[in-house]
Coordinates of C-alpha atoms in Angstrom, one line a residue:
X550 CA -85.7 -30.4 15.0
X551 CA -86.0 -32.2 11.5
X552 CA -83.4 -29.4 10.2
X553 CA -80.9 -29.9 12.4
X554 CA -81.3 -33.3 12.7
X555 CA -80.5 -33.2 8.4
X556 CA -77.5 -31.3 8.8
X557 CA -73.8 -32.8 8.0
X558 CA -71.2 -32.1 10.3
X559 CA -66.9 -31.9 8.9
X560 CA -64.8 -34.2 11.0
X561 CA -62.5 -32.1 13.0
X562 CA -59.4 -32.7 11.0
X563 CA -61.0 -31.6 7.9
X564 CA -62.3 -28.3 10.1
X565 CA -58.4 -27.9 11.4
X566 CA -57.0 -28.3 7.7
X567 CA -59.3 -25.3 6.5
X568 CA -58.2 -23.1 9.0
X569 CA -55.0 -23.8 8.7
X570 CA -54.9 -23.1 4.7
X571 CA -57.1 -20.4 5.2
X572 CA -54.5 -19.2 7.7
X573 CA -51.9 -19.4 5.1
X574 CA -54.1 -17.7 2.5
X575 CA -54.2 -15.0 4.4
X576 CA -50.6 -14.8 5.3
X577 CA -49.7 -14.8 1.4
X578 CA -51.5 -12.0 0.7
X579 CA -50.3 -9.7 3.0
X580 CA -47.1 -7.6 1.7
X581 CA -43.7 -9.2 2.2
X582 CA -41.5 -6.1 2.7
X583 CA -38.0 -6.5 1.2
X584 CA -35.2 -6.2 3.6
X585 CA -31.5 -6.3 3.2
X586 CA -29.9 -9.7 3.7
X587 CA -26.5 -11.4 4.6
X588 CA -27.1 -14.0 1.8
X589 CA -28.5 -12.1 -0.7
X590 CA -26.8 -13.6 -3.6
X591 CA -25.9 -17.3 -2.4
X592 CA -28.4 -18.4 -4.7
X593 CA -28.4 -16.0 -7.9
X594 CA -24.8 -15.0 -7.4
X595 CA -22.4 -17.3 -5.4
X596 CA -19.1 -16.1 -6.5
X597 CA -19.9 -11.8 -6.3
X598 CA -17.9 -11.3 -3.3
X599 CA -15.6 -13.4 -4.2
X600 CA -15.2 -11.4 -7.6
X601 CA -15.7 -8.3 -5.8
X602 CA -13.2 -9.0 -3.4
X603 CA -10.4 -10.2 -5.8
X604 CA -10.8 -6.7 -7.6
X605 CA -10.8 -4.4 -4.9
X606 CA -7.7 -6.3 -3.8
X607 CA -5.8 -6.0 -6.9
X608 CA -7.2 -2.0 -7.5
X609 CA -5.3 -1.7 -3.6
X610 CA -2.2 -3.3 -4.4
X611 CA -2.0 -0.9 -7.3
X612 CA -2.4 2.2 -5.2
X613 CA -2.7 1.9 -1.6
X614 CA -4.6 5.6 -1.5
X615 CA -7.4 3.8 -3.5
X616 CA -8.6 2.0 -0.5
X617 CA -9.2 5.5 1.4
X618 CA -11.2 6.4 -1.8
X619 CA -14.0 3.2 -2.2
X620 CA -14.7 3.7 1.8
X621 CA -15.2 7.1 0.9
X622 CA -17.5 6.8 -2.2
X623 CA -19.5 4.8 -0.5
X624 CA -19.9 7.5 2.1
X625 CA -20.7 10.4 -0.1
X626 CA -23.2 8.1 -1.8
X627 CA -24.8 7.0 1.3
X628 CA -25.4 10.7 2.4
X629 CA -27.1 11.8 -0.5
X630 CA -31.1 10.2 -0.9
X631 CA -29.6 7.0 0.9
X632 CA -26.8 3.8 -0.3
X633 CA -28.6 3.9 -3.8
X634 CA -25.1 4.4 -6.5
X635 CA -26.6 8.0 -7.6
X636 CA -22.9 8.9 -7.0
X637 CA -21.9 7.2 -9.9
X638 CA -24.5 8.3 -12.6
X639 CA -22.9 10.7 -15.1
X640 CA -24.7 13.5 -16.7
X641 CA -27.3 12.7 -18.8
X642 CA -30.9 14.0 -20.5
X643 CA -32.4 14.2 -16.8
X644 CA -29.4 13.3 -14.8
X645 CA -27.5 16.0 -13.2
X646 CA -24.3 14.3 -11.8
X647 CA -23.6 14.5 -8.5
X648 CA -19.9 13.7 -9.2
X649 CA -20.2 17.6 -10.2
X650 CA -21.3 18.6 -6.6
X651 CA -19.0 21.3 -4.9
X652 CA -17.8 18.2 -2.5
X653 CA -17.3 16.0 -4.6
X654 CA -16.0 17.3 -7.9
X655 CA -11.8 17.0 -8.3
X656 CA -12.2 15.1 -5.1
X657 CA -13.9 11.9 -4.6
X658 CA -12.8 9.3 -6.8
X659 CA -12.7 5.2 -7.4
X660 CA -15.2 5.2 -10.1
X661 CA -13.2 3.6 -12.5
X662 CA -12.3 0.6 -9.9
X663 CA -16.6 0.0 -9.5
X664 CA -17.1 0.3 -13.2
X665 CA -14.4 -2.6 -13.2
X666 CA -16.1 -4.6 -10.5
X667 CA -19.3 -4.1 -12.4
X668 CA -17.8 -5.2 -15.3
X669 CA -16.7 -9.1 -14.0
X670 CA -19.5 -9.4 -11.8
X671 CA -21.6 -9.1 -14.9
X672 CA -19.6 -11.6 -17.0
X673 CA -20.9 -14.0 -14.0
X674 CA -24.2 -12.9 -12.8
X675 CA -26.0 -10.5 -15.9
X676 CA -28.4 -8.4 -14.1
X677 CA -28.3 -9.4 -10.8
X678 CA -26.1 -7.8 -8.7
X679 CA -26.6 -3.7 -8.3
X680 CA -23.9 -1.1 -8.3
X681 CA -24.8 0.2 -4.5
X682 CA -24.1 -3.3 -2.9
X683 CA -21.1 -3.3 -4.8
X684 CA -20.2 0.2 -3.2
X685 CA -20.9 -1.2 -0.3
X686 CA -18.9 -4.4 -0.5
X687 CA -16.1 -2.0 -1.8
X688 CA -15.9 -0.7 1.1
X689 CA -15.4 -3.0 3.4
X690 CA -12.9 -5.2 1.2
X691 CA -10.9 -1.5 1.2
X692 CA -10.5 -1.9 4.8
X693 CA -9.4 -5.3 4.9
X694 CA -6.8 -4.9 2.3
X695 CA -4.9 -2.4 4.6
X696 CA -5.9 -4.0 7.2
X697 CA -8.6 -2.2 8.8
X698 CA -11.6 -4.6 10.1
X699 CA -14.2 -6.4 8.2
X700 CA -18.2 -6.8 8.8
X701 CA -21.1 -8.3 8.2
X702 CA -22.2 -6.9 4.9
X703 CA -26.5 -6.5 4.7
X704 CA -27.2 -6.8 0.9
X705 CA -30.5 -6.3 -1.5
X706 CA -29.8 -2.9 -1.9
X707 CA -30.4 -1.6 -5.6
X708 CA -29.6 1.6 -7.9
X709 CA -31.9 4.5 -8.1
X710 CA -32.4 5.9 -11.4
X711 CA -32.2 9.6 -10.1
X712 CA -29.2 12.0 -8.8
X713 CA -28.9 13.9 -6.0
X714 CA -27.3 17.0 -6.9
X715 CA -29.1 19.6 -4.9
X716 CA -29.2 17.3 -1.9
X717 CA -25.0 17.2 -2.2
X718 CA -24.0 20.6 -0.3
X719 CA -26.8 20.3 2.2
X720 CA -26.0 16.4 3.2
X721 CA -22.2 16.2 2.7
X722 CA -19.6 17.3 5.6
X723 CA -17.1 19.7 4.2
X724 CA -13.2 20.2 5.5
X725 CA -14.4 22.9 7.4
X726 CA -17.3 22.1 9.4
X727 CA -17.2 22.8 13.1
X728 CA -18.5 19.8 15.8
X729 CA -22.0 20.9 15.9
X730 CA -22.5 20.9 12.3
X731 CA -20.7 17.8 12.2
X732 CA -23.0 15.7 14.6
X733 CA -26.5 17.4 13.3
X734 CA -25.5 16.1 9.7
X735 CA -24.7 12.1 10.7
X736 CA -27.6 12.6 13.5
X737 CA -29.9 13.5 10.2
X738 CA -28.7 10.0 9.0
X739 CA -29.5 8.2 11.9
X740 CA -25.9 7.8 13.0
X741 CA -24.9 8.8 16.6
X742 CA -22.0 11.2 17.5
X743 CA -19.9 8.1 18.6
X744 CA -20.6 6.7 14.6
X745 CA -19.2 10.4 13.5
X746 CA -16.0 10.0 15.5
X747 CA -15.2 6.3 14.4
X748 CA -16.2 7.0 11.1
X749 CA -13.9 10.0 10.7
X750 CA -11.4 7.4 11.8
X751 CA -11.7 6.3 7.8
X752 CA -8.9 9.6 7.8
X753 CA -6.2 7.3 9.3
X754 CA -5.5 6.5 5.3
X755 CA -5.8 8.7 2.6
X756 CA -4.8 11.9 1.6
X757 CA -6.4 15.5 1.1
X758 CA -5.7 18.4 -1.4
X759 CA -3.7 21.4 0.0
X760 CA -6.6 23.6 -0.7
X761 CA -8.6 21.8 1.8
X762 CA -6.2 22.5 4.5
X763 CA -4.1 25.4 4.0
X764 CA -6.3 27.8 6.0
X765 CA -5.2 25.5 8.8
X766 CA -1.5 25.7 8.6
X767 CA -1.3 29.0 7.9
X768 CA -3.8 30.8 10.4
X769 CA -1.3 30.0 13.4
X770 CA -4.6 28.7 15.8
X771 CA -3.3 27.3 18.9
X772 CA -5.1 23.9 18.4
X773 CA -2.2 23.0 15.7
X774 CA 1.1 21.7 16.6
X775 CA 3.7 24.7 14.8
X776 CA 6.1 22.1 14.0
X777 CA 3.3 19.9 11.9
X778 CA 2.1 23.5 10.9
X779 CA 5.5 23.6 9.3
X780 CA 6.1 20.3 7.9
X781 CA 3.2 20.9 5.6
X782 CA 3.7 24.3 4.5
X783 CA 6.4 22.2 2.5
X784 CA 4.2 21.4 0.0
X785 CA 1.1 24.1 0.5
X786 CA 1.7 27.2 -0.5
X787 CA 0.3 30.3 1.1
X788 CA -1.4 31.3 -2.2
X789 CA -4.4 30.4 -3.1
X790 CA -4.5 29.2 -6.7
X791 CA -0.3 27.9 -5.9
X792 CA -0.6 24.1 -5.4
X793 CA -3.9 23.5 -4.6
X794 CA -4.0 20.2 -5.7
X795 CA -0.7 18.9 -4.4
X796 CA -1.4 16.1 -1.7
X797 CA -0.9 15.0 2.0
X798 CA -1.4 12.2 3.5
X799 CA -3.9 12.9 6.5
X800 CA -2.0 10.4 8.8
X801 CA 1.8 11.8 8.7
X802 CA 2.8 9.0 10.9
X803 CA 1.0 5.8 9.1
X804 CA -0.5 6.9 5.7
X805 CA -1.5 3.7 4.5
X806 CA -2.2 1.4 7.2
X807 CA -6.0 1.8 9.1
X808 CA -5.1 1.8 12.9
X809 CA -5.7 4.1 15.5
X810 CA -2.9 7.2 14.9
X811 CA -6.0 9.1 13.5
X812 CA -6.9 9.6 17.3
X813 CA -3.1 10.0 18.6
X814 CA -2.5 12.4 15.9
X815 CA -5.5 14.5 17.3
X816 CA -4.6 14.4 20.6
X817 CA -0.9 16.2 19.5
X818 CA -2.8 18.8 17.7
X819 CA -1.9 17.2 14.2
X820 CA -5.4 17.1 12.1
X821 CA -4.8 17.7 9.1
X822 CA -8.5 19.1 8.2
X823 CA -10.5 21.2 10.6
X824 CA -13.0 18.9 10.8
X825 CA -10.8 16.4 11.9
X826 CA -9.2 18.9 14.8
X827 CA -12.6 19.9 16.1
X828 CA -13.5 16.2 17.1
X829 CA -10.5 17.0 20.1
X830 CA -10.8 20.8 20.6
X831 CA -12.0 20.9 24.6
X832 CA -15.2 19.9 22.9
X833 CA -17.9 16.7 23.7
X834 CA -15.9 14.4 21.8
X835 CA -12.7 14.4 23.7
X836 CA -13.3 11.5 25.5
X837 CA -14.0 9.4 22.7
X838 CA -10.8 10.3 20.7
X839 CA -9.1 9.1 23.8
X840 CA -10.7 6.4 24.4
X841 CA -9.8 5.1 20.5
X842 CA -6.4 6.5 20.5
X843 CA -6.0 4.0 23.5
X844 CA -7.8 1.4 22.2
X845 CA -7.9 0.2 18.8
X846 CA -9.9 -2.7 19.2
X847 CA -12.6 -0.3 20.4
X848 CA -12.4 1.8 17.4
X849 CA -12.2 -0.8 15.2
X850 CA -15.6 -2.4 16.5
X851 CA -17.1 0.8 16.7
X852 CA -15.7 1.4 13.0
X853 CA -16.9 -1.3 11.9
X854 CA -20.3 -1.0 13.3
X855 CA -20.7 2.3 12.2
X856 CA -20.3 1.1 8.5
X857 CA -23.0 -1.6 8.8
X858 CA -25.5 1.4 10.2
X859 CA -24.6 4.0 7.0
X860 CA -25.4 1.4 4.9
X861 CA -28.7 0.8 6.0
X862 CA -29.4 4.6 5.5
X863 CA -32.7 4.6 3.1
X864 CA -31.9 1.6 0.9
X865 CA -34.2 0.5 -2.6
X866 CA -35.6 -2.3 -2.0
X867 CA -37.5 -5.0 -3.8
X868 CA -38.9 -3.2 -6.8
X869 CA -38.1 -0.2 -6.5
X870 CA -35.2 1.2 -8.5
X871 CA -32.8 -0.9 -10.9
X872 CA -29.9 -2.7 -11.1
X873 CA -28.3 -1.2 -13.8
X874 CA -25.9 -2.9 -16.2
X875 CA -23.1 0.0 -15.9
X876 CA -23.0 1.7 -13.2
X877 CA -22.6 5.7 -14.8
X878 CA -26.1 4.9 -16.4
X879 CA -29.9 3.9 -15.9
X880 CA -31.1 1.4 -17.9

């Protein structure tokens, strides 16, 4: 009785203010997992997309085909050990480039455009931001400059200092791969079959090497219009080793504008690549190359959110990686 009678009690405000900064104690030292963020830079870097933007502009007015190229970079980067820039890392003591990768080597290109990028948004922001977002912002700017849509970029992402080589044949689509390949690879990724078909509709723009598609126009299928079949025999000649690098533009009817003719084309048997013919070959894609070649606000909206999902696929986040100073080296 005399015990408790000597003991103190807290006043209950004092009791409520320890639980609540014990509460907050325990808060701060659980793990605060980095995600990607719309305003990633509005406080360390305010003027990067800006800068970004401007560039990829100016790179697009130079050579429309270049904005076919950064959406496609970003791709091939995406697909191999996630949006982390290995694309762009020469070769070097451990670094065996995946530039040098069967699907990528003679083919993708745009590096010199990012190492540009890179270069002002350094003069601005040393450090700060990394070579994948500006893949990724790249991308989307292509679009808009010929005017395909625009997104909500997700940003934080930064550079691994590793390459992917090995991983390059077995996670890049080639020119010849049938549907089923084509949706197990982008399903691998997390991206649905309706993601493949809108982001194959990147092929509205662009152009593709004669050796990609020659097999095509001379194999006299009957899923290829004989008058297209024709057209490009022009420049693509039967022989292998005879032209292989000379060009055509994947959309005969609008080469340099994104709209919807991608699907249309299709639908007349005109795919230039085999991969592109197999998304409307009696197949489960059909529908949804009609459906886009009668709507291009859907495919653009589909497009568009297709991007955002690639590049989410398997970021570096927080600490993990780099953000390297130029982008075809680690630190």
């Amino acid at each position: 009785m005399g015990l408790a009678a000597g003991r103190s009690r807290l006043p209950s405000c004092v009791s409520h203010a320890f639980l609540v900064v014990a509460g907050l104690f325990i808060l701060a030292s659980i793990p605060c997992e980095a995600q990607l963020s719309s305003s990633f830079y509005d406080n360390t870097c305010p003027n990067a997309l800006t800068t970004i933007r401007k560039a990829i502009r100016t790179a697009v007015s130079r050579e429309r085909r270049m904005a076919a190229s950064l959406i496609r970079l970003h791709f091939h980067d995406c697909f191999v050990q996630g949006c982390d820039a290995s694309i762009l890392l020469d070769d070097y003591a451990t670094i065996q480039s995946e530039k040098n990768a069967p699907n990528n080597n003679n083919s993708v290109r745009g590096y010199e455009v990012i190492d540009n990028v890179k270069s002002q948004v350094e003069s601005i922001c040393p450090g700060v931001v990394s070579c994948a977002d500006i893949l990724a912002v790249a991308a989307r700017d292509a679009s808009v400059a010929v005017g395909g849509p625009t997104w909500t970029l997700k940003l934080g992402r930064r550079d691994s200092t590793t390459s992917g080589l090995s991983q390059a044949a077995a996670n890049l689509p080639t020119f010849r791969d049938g549907l089923d390949r084509l949706i197990s690879l982008f399903s691998t990724k997390g991206l649905s079959t309706r993601d493949m078909v809108a982001l194959s509709g990147s092929h509205t723009i662009g152009q593709a090497r004669c050796i990609t598609f020659r097999d095509r126009i001379y194999d006299n299928r009957t899923n290829i219009d004989a008058g297209f079949a024709s057209t490009r025999r022009r420049r693509c000649p039967v022989d292998n080793g005879n032209g292989d690098d000379n060009l055509a533009a994947l959309d005969l009817v609008t080469p340099n504008s994104f709209d919807n003719n991608y699907f249309k084309n299709l639908i007349q048997r005109k795919g230039l690549l085999q991969s592109d013919q197999v998304l409307f070959n009696g197949g489960s894609t059909d529908s949804i190359v009609t459906e886009y070649s009668k709507s291009p606000s859907n495919f653009r909206s589909d497009f568009a959110a297709a991007m955002v999902k690639m590049g989410d696929i398997e970021p570096l986040l927080g600490s993990a990686g780099e953000i390297r100073k130029y982008c075809n080296v680690i630190n």
